[in-house]
XYZ file of C-alpha atoms in Angstrom:
706
model
C -0.003 -0.009 0.000
C 1.321 3.477 -0.898
C 1.913 5.982 1.905
C 1.201 9.724 1.483
C 2.940 12.331 3.738
C 2.097 16.002 4.254
C 4.778 18.170 5.644
C 4.095 21.410 7.568
C 6.537 24.180 8.321
C 6.574 24.479 12.138
C 8.484 26.723 14.574
C 10.092 23.621 16.105
C 11.009 20.165 14.818
C 7.920 18.163 13.972
C 6.001 16.528 11.197
C 2.537 15.355 10.328
C 2.339 12.172 8.248
C -0.841 11.440 6.391
C -1.434 7.931 5.355
C -4.165 6.552 3.199
C -6.218 3.812 4.784
C -4.035 0.786 4.725
C -3.137 -2.283 6.679
C 0.531 -1.268 6.628
C 1.945 1.092 9.270
C 3.865 4.230 8.410
C 7.652 3.742 8.638
C 8.915 7.128 7.425
C 8.874 10.630 8.913
C 9.436 13.812 6.993
C 11.930 16.314 8.369
C 10.547 19.571 9.850
C 11.945 21.677 7.033
C 10.447 19.549 4.257
C 7.773 21.325 2.135
C 4.159 20.428 2.665
C 2.674 17.771 0.360
C -0.907 17.342 -0.683
C -2.929 14.735 1.056
C -4.594 11.892 -0.708
C -7.007 9.236 0.419
C -7.822 5.757 -0.683
C -10.862 4.688 -2.457
C -12.496 3.748 0.840
C -12.180 7.341 2.112
C -10.856 6.191 5.505
C -8.049 8.723 5.919
C -5.806 8.176 8.914
C -3.080 10.450 10.246
C 0.108 9.900 12.184
C 1.190 12.891 14.274
C 4.529 13.683 15.843
C 4.970 17.226 17.253
C 7.940 18.041 19.472
C 8.110 21.570 20.977
C 5.695 22.715 18.272
C 4.051 26.125 18.336
C 0.451 25.693 19.551
C -1.002 28.103 17.004
C 0.706 26.274 14.150
C -0.549 22.942 15.432
C -4.118 24.316 15.568
C -3.754 25.548 11.990
C -2.596 22.168 10.703
C -5.403 20.362 12.556
C -7.886 22.784 11.042
C -6.616 22.037 7.518
C -7.110 18.271 7.918
C -10.329 18.310 9.925
C -12.089 21.016 7.986
C -12.780 23.128 11.103
C -12.394 26.883 11.431
C -10.634 28.074 14.591
C -10.677 31.523 16.247
C -7.752 31.987 18.604
C -7.679 34.299 21.583
C -4.453 36.416 21.584
C -3.537 34.873 24.923
C -3.315 31.380 23.401
C 0.440 30.876 23.148
C 3.086 28.274 23.987
C 4.474 25.007 22.696
C 3.058 21.459 22.762
C 4.241 17.898 22.366
C 2.049 15.302 20.616
C 3.313 11.816 19.783
C 1.224 9.134 17.996
C 2.670 5.694 17.284
C -0.343 4.635 15.241
C -2.422 6.472 12.681
C -5.571 8.163 13.995
C -8.770 9.311 12.326
C -9.742 12.987 11.803
C -12.190 12.865 14.698
C -9.536 11.382 16.945
C -7.098 14.076 15.788
C -9.581 16.731 16.908
C -10.035 15.033 20.274
C -6.271 14.907 20.714
C -6.176 18.652 20.105
C -8.895 19.261 22.715
C -7.006 17.222 25.272
C -3.822 19.102 24.445
C -5.553 22.447 24.923
C -6.951 21.258 28.276
C -3.458 20.342 29.453
C -2.215 23.809 28.461
C -5.073 25.574 30.293
C -7.179 26.411 27.247
C -10.645 25.299 26.165
C -12.501 25.024 22.859
C -15.994 26.510 22.576
C -17.905 25.529 19.423
C -20.062 28.017 17.619
C -21.916 28.064 14.304
C -19.237 27.007 11.831
C -16.218 27.817 14.012
C -14.385 26.769 17.155
C -13.215 29.475 19.583
C -10.039 28.786 21.573
C -10.001 30.815 24.829
C -8.399 30.517 28.287
C -10.121 27.911 30.427
C -11.382 30.467 32.976
C -13.410 32.311 30.339
C -14.950 29.304 28.674
C -17.807 29.092 31.243
C -19.087 32.519 30.127
C -19.298 31.508 26.459
C -22.129 29.739 24.663
C -21.688 26.062 25.386
C -23.816 22.985 24.495
C -26.633 22.303 26.947
C -29.178 19.553 27.586
C -29.198 16.638 25.237
C -26.442 18.221 23.070
C -24.169 18.268 26.113
C -24.774 14.539 26.719
C -23.265 13.660 23.293
C -20.431 16.219 23.315
C -16.768 14.992 23.078
C -14.911 14.419 26.306
C -12.792 17.600 26.522
C -15.403 20.076 25.257
C -16.834 22.660 27.634
C -20.566 22.002 28.213
C -23.253 23.203 30.645
C -25.640 20.775 32.288
C -28.557 21.350 34.695
C -29.413 18.519 37.106
C -32.815 18.694 38.816
C -32.728 16.579 41.933
C -35.751 14.597 42.940
C -34.863 13.451 46.455
C -31.628 15.007 47.765
C -31.095 18.657 48.711
C -29.200 20.577 46.044
C -27.697 23.026 48.546
C -26.270 20.153 50.597
C -24.910 18.270 47.571
C -22.969 21.164 46.051
C -20.160 21.084 48.668
C -19.717 17.383 47.953
C -19.427 17.870 44.164
C -17.413 21.109 44.138
C -13.975 19.433 44.552
C -14.768 17.296 41.489
C -15.242 20.323 39.220
C -12.241 21.907 37.468
C -10.978 24.885 39.428
C -11.732 27.425 36.710
C -15.199 26.110 35.974
C -18.597 26.619 37.603
C -21.003 24.759 39.923
C -23.897 26.253 41.914
C -27.243 25.281 43.411
C -30.592 26.857 42.595
C -32.771 26.193 45.675
C -36.082 27.301 44.098
C -36.432 24.133 42.012
C -33.720 22.089 43.804
C -31.320 22.093 40.821
C -27.561 22.090 40.305
C -25.924 23.966 37.418
C -22.463 22.764 36.242
C -20.218 24.146 33.485
C -17.176 21.916 32.919
C -15.559 19.514 30.451
C -18.001 16.999 28.994
C -16.162 13.998 30.370
C -16.146 15.495 33.870
C -19.803 16.487 33.638
C -20.701 12.945 32.608
C -18.757 11.597 35.627
C -20.596 13.971 37.962
C -23.925 12.928 36.371
C -23.246 9.298 37.280
C -22.391 10.338 40.834
C -25.615 12.358 41.157
C -27.656 9.411 39.804
C -26.165 7.133 42.418
C -26.884 9.579 45.260
C -30.270 11.015 44.273
C -32.369 8.099 45.473
C -35.432 8.105 47.684
C -34.435 7.095 51.196
C -36.271 4.368 52.997
C -38.297 6.855 55.019
C -40.867 5.349 57.337
C -43.778 7.338 58.867
C -45.888 5.852 61.632
C -48.537 7.069 64.066
C -48.016 6.087 67.670
C -51.224 6.507 69.687
C -50.555 6.886 73.385
C -53.041 5.674 75.991
C -51.667 6.993 79.286
C -48.831 9.446 78.926
C -49.063 12.910 77.402
C -47.851 13.085 73.836
C -46.161 16.435 74.581
C -44.148 14.998 77.491
C -43.131 11.877 75.541
C -42.037 13.926 72.513
C -39.870 16.173 74.716
C -38.285 13.174 76.382
C -37.461 11.499 73.076
C -35.972 14.724 71.632
C -33.755 14.918 74.713
C -32.348 11.411 74.604
C -32.245 10.663 70.879
C -29.559 12.710 69.066
C -30.959 11.885 65.616
C -33.909 14.282 66.256
C -31.564 17.290 65.943
C -30.856 18.876 62.563
C -27.463 18.302 60.966
C -25.163 21.033 62.279
C -23.377 23.421 59.934
C -25.349 22.130 56.929
C -27.545 24.587 55.046
C -31.001 23.164 54.717
C -30.041 20.127 56.764
C -32.824 17.957 58.127
C -32.910 15.639 61.105
C -32.954 11.888 60.700
C -35.999 11.705 62.931
C -38.936 14.119 62.932
C -41.573 13.990 65.620
C -44.919 15.825 65.440
C -47.711 15.905 67.983
C -51.397 15.385 67.271
C -53.016 16.783 70.423
C -56.520 15.870 69.339
C -55.766 12.111 69.485
C -52.811 12.277 71.890
C -50.614 10.631 69.248
C -47.055 10.982 67.954
C -46.359 11.178 64.211
C -42.830 9.872 63.710
C -40.718 9.955 60.535
C -37.413 8.043 60.465
C -34.834 7.502 57.788
C -34.602 3.750 58.378
C -36.532 0.929 59.992
C -33.994 0.396 62.789
C -34.292 3.999 63.945
C -38.068 3.815 63.742
C -38.046 0.727 65.979
C -35.930 2.511 68.563
C -38.312 5.464 68.665
C -41.346 3.238 68.767
C -39.974 1.101 71.611
C -39.033 4.177 73.632
C -42.429 5.884 73.128
C -44.468 2.831 73.995
C -42.258 2.169 77.037
C -42.997 5.674 78.345
C -46.728 5.225 77.730
C -47.310 3.545 81.081
C -49.983 4.331 83.725
C -48.968 6.745 86.421
C -48.316 5.571 89.982
C -51.309 6.097 92.260
C -54.792 7.499 91.685
C -53.982 11.193 92.353
C -51.107 11.709 90.062
C -48.850 14.746 90.650
C -47.038 16.180 87.660
C -44.440 18.907 87.365
C -44.203 20.895 84.150
C -41.156 23.107 83.612
C -41.885 26.077 81.361
C -39.406 27.380 78.778
C -40.836 30.763 77.921
C -44.093 31.579 79.672
C -44.469 32.784 83.252
C -45.591 30.050 85.623
C -47.885 32.298 87.690
C -49.814 33.482 84.611
C -50.114 30.021 83.127
C -51.399 28.667 86.427
C -54.082 31.382 86.637
C -55.133 30.669 83.052
C -55.451 26.956 83.687
C -57.464 27.528 86.821
C -59.829 29.716 84.894
C -60.049 27.053 82.192
C -61.060 24.432 84.713
C -63.444 26.597 86.705
C -66.408 25.462 84.586
C -65.819 21.748 85.036
C -63.573 21.250 88.010
C -63.605 22.463 91.570
C -62.671 26.117 91.853
C -60.307 26.534 94.727
C -59.960 29.907 96.440
C -57.207 30.597 98.917
C -57.961 33.265 101.529
C -55.102 34.747 103.524
C -55.886 36.345 106.886
C -53.771 37.857 109.608
C -54.496 37.110 113.259
C -54.180 39.829 115.935
C -50.932 38.221 116.986
C -49.506 38.792 113.528
C -49.648 35.192 112.360
C -50.788 34.483 108.801
C -53.336 31.764 108.129
C -54.406 30.345 104.752
C -57.839 28.812 104.225
C -58.613 26.894 101.022
C -62.245 26.440 100.063
C -63.583 24.279 97.266
C -66.859 24.954 95.482
C -68.194 22.198 93.300
C -69.659 23.260 89.955
C -73.387 22.590 89.661
C -73.823 23.425 86.012
C -74.629 21.057 83.212
C -70.968 20.517 82.566
C -69.940 19.539 86.086
C -66.889 17.636 87.139
C -68.796 14.359 87.275
C -69.874 14.575 83.654
C -66.540 15.585 82.232
C -67.692 19.017 81.076
C -65.249 21.039 79.065
C -63.389 17.972 77.872
C -61.019 17.861 80.841
C -62.595 15.041 82.794
C -62.378 11.395 81.811
C -65.638 9.978 80.556
C -67.415 7.863 83.133
C -65.174 8.891 86.077
C -67.828 10.536 88.230
C -65.775 10.162 91.374
C -62.578 11.655 89.965
C -60.863 14.043 92.378
C -60.664 17.760 91.733
C -57.606 19.104 89.960
C -55.116 21.331 91.768
C -52.799 23.666 89.895
C -49.982 25.486 91.678
C -47.182 27.645 90.276
C -43.636 27.496 91.655
C -41.944 30.771 90.520
C -38.309 29.953 91.619
C -37.999 27.306 88.900
C -40.759 28.694 86.672
C -42.671 25.446 86.855
C -46.262 24.296 87.421
C -47.407 21.493 89.725
C -50.558 19.748 88.582
C -52.550 17.222 90.547
C -55.119 15.641 88.224
C -56.134 12.419 86.596
C -54.203 11.339 83.552
C -56.852 12.326 80.970
C -57.202 15.769 82.526
C -53.451 16.201 82.733
C -53.031 15.250 79.075
C -55.541 17.889 78.070
C -53.869 20.510 80.284
C -50.439 19.534 79.004
C -51.525 20.181 75.471
C -52.782 23.656 76.414
C -49.524 24.381 78.245
C -47.463 23.415 75.196
C -49.454 25.790 73.023
C -49.145 28.672 75.489
C -45.492 28.102 76.371
C -44.095 29.670 73.204
C -41.238 32.081 72.698
C -42.770 35.524 72.758
C -41.740 38.050 70.153
C -39.892 41.171 71.180
C -40.418 44.613 69.719
C -37.627 47.140 69.245
C -39.164 50.598 68.956
C -37.325 53.521 67.435
C -38.851 56.956 67.966
C -37.613 60.004 66.089
C -38.464 63.497 67.369
C -37.354 66.399 65.198
C -38.002 69.962 66.315
C -36.708 72.984 64.413
C -37.417 76.393 65.980
C -36.581 79.837 64.662
C -37.283 83.053 66.543
C -36.561 86.647 65.598
C -37.435 89.742 67.563
C -36.677 93.437 67.765
C -37.365 96.456 69.980
C -36.642 100.087 69.361
C -37.982 103.181 71.124
C -37.351 106.246 73.208
C -38.747 106.989 76.628
C -38.235 110.224 78.540
C -39.180 111.659 81.868
C -39.131 115.177 83.244
C -39.444 115.882 86.933
C -38.807 119.094 88.906
C -39.200 120.000 92.516
C -40.618 116.605 93.323
C -41.706 116.517 96.958
C -42.338 120.288 97.235
C -45.602 122.115 97.397
C -45.692 122.423 93.641
C -44.202 119.639 91.455
C -43.902 119.103 87.768
C -43.786 115.540 86.459
C -44.266 114.090 82.954
C -42.854 111.782 80.278
C -43.446 108.684 78.183
C -43.551 105.153 79.475
C -44.227 102.460 76.880
C -42.698 99.135 77.838
C -44.095 97.075 80.734
C -41.272 94.519 80.857
C -38.939 94.564 83.783
C -35.655 96.107 82.750
C -37.202 97.928 79.759
C -39.422 100.365 81.670
C -38.008 103.781 82.422
C -39.728 104.031 85.772
C -38.442 100.653 86.802
C -34.919 101.652 85.857
C -35.221 104.817 87.916
C -35.781 102.684 91.017
C -33.159 100.103 90.083
C -30.757 101.023 87.269
C -29.050 97.608 87.541
C -32.159 95.833 86.149
C -31.598 97.247 82.688
C -32.751 94.850 79.924
C -30.636 93.283 77.165
C -29.637 95.215 74.059
C -28.447 98.811 73.627
C -29.570 101.110 76.406
C -28.679 104.808 76.355
C -29.909 106.983 79.225
C -29.517 110.405 80.764
C -29.475 110.743 84.583
C -29.500 114.068 86.286
C -29.159 113.750 90.025
C -31.735 111.929 92.127
C -35.253 112.395 93.279
C -37.030 111.720 96.536
C -40.340 109.898 96.300
C -42.996 112.107 97.936
C -44.026 110.885 101.358
C -41.028 108.592 101.776
C -37.268 108.803 102.175
C -36.665 106.653 99.071
C -34.120 108.092 96.684
C -34.382 107.204 93.012
C -32.298 108.178 90.024
C -33.557 111.057 87.954
C -33.533 109.185 84.679
C -34.676 111.701 82.116
C -34.007 109.787 78.893
C -33.904 106.094 77.899
C -33.307 104.948 74.337
C -33.392 101.187 73.669
C -32.574 99.044 70.687
C -32.609 95.223 70.590
C -32.580 92.614 67.878
C -32.645 88.870 68.659
C -32.267 85.894 66.382
C -32.274 82.360 67.758
C -32.452 78.945 66.067
C -32.623 75.515 67.502
C -32.631 72.023 66.047
C -33.506 69.291 68.500
C -33.162 65.668 67.369
C -34.082 62.929 69.805
C -34.090 59.242 68.968
C -35.252 57.193 71.993
C -35.072 53.427 71.530
C -36.649 50.792 73.708
C -36.852 46.969 73.578
C -39.731 45.122 75.230
C -41.645 41.892 75.098
C -44.881 41.529 73.216
C -47.784 42.764 75.383
C -45.440 44.059 78.078
C -45.260 47.754 78.989
C -41.929 49.553 78.902
C -40.713 53.051 79.788
C -37.583 55.061 79.268
C -36.859 58.443 80.891
C -33.791 60.499 79.991
C -33.540 63.972 81.516
C -33.131 66.001 84.674
C -35.115 66.401 87.854
C -35.758 70.157 88.084
C -37.108 71.833 91.252
C -40.075 74.231 90.977
C -41.056 76.648 93.738
C -44.598 75.964 94.886
C -44.807 78.232 97.920
C -42.915 80.557 100.250
C -43.271 81.606 103.857
C -41.997 84.897 105.279
C -42.489 85.294 109.053
C -43.674 88.572 110.477
C -41.315 90.844 112.408
C -40.460 89.463 115.786
C -41.658 85.948 114.941
C -39.513 83.020 115.981
C -40.281 81.066 112.770
C -37.736 80.799 110.014
C -38.581 81.665 106.391
C -38.771 78.718 104.012
C -39.794 77.675 100.504
C -41.632 74.603 99.328
C -40.545 73.026 96.036
C -41.741 70.275 93.748
C -39.415 68.277 91.572
C -40.476 67.317 88.054
C -38.717 65.287 85.339
C -37.590 67.504 82.455
C -36.323 65.699 79.399
C -37.572 62.784 77.304
C -40.110 60.155 78.343
C -41.360 57.242 76.253
C -43.967 54.765 77.509
C -45.199 52.027 75.157
C -47.241 48.859 75.197
C -46.783 46.856 71.923
C -49.042 44.041 70.647
C -47.833 41.961 67.676
C -50.453 40.460 65.394
C -50.062 37.291 63.338
C -50.064 39.378 60.141
C -46.918 41.216 61.249
C -48.537 44.527 62.202
C -47.775 46.058 65.598
C -50.414 47.793 67.703
C -48.803 50.429 69.908
C -50.291 52.213 72.872
C -47.793 54.938 73.591
C -47.170 58.099 75.475
C -44.274 60.326 74.493
C -43.162 63.566 76.067
C -40.209 65.846 75.529
C -39.736 68.911 77.732
C -36.947 71.400 78.271
C -36.207 74.634 80.095
C -36.588 77.541 77.720
C -33.972 80.211 77.091
C -36.063 82.252 74.726
C -35.499 85.873 75.749
C -38.475 87.132 73.741
C -40.848 85.516 76.261
C -41.916 87.765 79.094
C -40.391 86.921 82.436
C -42.461 84.900 84.852
C -42.347 84.107 88.501
C -40.403 80.899 87.984
C -38.771 78.677 85.331
C -40.492 78.423 81.941
C -40.478 74.992 80.307
C -41.321 73.783 76.814
C -43.408 70.651 76.625
C -44.289 68.409 73.690
C -46.410 65.317 74.533
C -48.229 62.690 72.565
C -50.652 59.967 73.674
C -52.069 57.679 71.011
C -52.808 54.156 69.825
C -51.576 53.315 66.342
C -51.153 50.317 64.064
C -47.786 50.172 62.236
C -46.395 47.383 60.021
C -43.170 45.682 60.968
C -40.096 47.815 60.091
C -42.216 50.553 58.583
C -42.026 54.211 59.562
C -45.174 56.094 60.509
C -45.637 59.728 61.438
C -47.452 60.055 64.742
C -47.885 63.736 65.175
C -46.663 67.059 63.885
C -46.851 70.787 64.529
C -46.108 73.566 62.061
C -46.641 76.925 63.755
C -45.793 80.427 62.516
C -46.444 83.321 64.942
C -45.927 86.954 63.989
C -46.496 89.874 66.323
C -45.938 93.565 65.848
C -46.875 96.315 68.324
C -46.391 100.093 68.323
C -46.828 102.256 71.427
C -46.875 106.004 70.728
C -48.017 109.355 71.897
C -51.116 110.545 69.992
C -50.352 113.023 67.196
C -46.726 113.391 68.235
C -45.940 109.781 67.346
C -47.288 110.321 63.806
C -44.888 113.144 62.965
C -42.410 111.994 60.278
C -38.886 111.385 61.645
C -39.483 113.376 64.795
C -42.260 110.980 65.768
C -39.663 108.268 66.490
C -38.927 110.022 69.795
C -42.516 109.399 70.834
C -42.877 105.774 69.649
C -41.895 102.360 71.010
C -41.973 99.451 68.468
C -41.751 95.710 69.107
C -41.763 92.903 66.554
C -41.468 89.129 67.019
C -41.547 86.180 64.624
C -41.550 82.603 65.885
C -41.599 79.483 63.718
C -41.975 75.992 65.174
C -41.674 72.764 63.165
C -42.176 69.559 65.117
C -42.498 66.005 63.749
C -42.670 62.664 65.589
C -41.949 59.421 63.764
C -41.925 55.816 64.960
C -40.677 52.506 63.595
C -41.279 49.134 65.299
C -39.058 46.131 64.529
C -40.420 42.715 65.512
C -37.721 40.350 66.826
C -39.065 36.819 66.700
C -35.822 34.897 67.234
C -32.388 35.359 68.711
C -30.801 35.942 65.296
C -32.729 39.124 64.563
C -32.262 40.276 68.171
C -28.507 39.824 67.790
C -28.458 41.711 64.465
C -30.166 44.754 65.979
C -28.009 44.640 69.081
C -24.789 44.372 67.098
C -25.826 47.245 64.853
C -26.312 49.570 67.814
C -23.216 48.248 69.483
C -21.063 49.021 66.448
C -22.651 52.497 66.165
C -21.628 53.378 69.724
C -18.187 51.881 69.145
C -17.767 54.094 66.056
C -18.651 57.195 68.083
C -16.035 56.201 70.662
C -13.377 55.804 68.034
C -14.021 59.337 66.727
C -13.329 60.851 70.147
C -9.777 62.016 70.693
C -8.082 63.843 73.563
C -5.387 66.324 72.395
C -1.975 65.811 73.951
C -0.794 68.260 76.599
C 2.571 68.965 78.074
C 1.099 69.869 81.443
C -1.798 67.452 81.824
C -1.589 63.680 81.947
C -2.809 61.663 79.007
C -6.332 60.287 79.307
C -6.614 57.372 76.838
C -10.093 56.523 75.511
C -10.682 52.816 75.588
C -13.193 51.852 72.906
C -15.429 48.853 73.121
C -14.202 45.594 71.568
C -15.124 44.793 67.998
C -17.879 42.352 69.013
C -19.721 41.936 72.308
C -18.677 38.721 74.073
C -21.272 35.963 74.349
C -19.294 34.165 77.082
C -21.089 34.159 80.468
C -17.773 34.699 82.235
C -16.634 37.687 80.170
C -17.833 41.133 81.323
C -19.728 43.111 78.680
C -17.433 45.530 76.923
C -14.233 43.684 77.883
């Protein structure tokens, strides 16, 4: 048989020998520098190729393979390097293409097939290109990049991804889609096929067994708690997202039964044996049971259960009396119900049918251990135990953020002239006259004559000429003949208060932040010669911020809030007339609102704009242009108040959300501490600021903030 060789010019020594289909092997190799020859095939068309590349340029090798396989290649500029391919026996065109794909994979490159071309890119970028999917991916060659979606029927996709991830090439992709329990993989076809076989062998329905265990004597709630305590398989798999327990136990309180699911028959037999062994009659006729509560308060649960039994069981009332000697006596009385649903007929469902002589039930709370002691027959106890289990649930907490924003702006002005003329005051004939406009202490000319030190704020210009004696007295006052005043005030305030409070559902809470300010309520001045001492009576009041709230969380997620909010402060507004004691500003709100969880609602607001202008003048003289200013006193004030109160409740139903809110506020305070700095001083000692640690410690032995 005749052999046909095709030589290709390569950057390194190498040759490609083409041989027509023959039973004889190829015994000759063309040198690397030999010119290329045309390829020929036999009549059968089975063309086979012998390859031998040593340190050949990868781009040249791809070019030669493209010539003999009829494929068009697009090379990424980053595709460089040399390859070595050695074939002792002739291979077909398809096998030659597979050898090229394997060579590219070894070099860190991948081939992505398109419409009429093959794109050669780095392996890390192949997963973002259009690759075969579905049925086309199942029939793709071994080293071709494909994408396959596996929808699991039994196993959890989130749990299976960590198991399969080490089997996927480092530069390729694997992820779980929990919504339809699917796994998406982009990798080489041979590797995807291997992973498919692994998934098929894992994704099988487990031998899950579900049985109903009906209990005759013991309470299903108590038995379920005991089994969960002693059987570790009832706990969920730790550190596994979406992990489920090997054993699941549900309680049917209506039939006092346990619904048990187990992964295998052996585990089911263990649970069944344990449950039936606990379902034994209690010792004695008057059984005494102790129930330890996890969340609810024992005193409240006991009162609720007594009220529940009052229609069918004996209602016990304990009366406490004190003897004259100081001794305390307790008397317990029992009143038997005489209604249609009496204790003897099992009214209310808490008395066993046909047990007319059953003793009355006794329920007592023991607060030190938050437990309840019940003395009742087994049927009554089982019914009570089911009620306790429903009531003893973790109560939600509500974190309430209130936002109080108050922006005040006040402007005022006074300008005027007052004069006074007095002559021969106290004689037989006196002359007195002048203008007196202002009534405020410190602004009135007559008041300043008696006490010049009480002059008001602003510019005050006066003319004093000697002194005067008040007629009929020996009191000397200054002869203030002229007083000119000018005052302009401009004050702005922005008060932002954000009280926060955390409380249990249906539990009142209160926070007060402020000062206790004394107010004078009365004075006593003794008469001359009296032996009593003068004194004052005062009353102290809280000035600051007060927030009282009672939240109620509904099943729909809304929060009903009964709240009272008050913010008060001592005013420093000089435009307000002086009073006998301290003047305080007060903003209060009392309301009941319904707010959705984590939503902000405006509770109240005030937008007030007050303008006042007054002119005091002498008739006729005050109207004279320019000169009339000497006979006028003008006052103008402008006050603007903007107040808004907002509120946002956050329902915390578990410890995770509680920790998130706590850590958020903790880090906020820690950030404020880090911003505080004490400048160094050569004379004063350094006072370092010790910020809080990065995360509050959860250890019971570590102090908070250490």
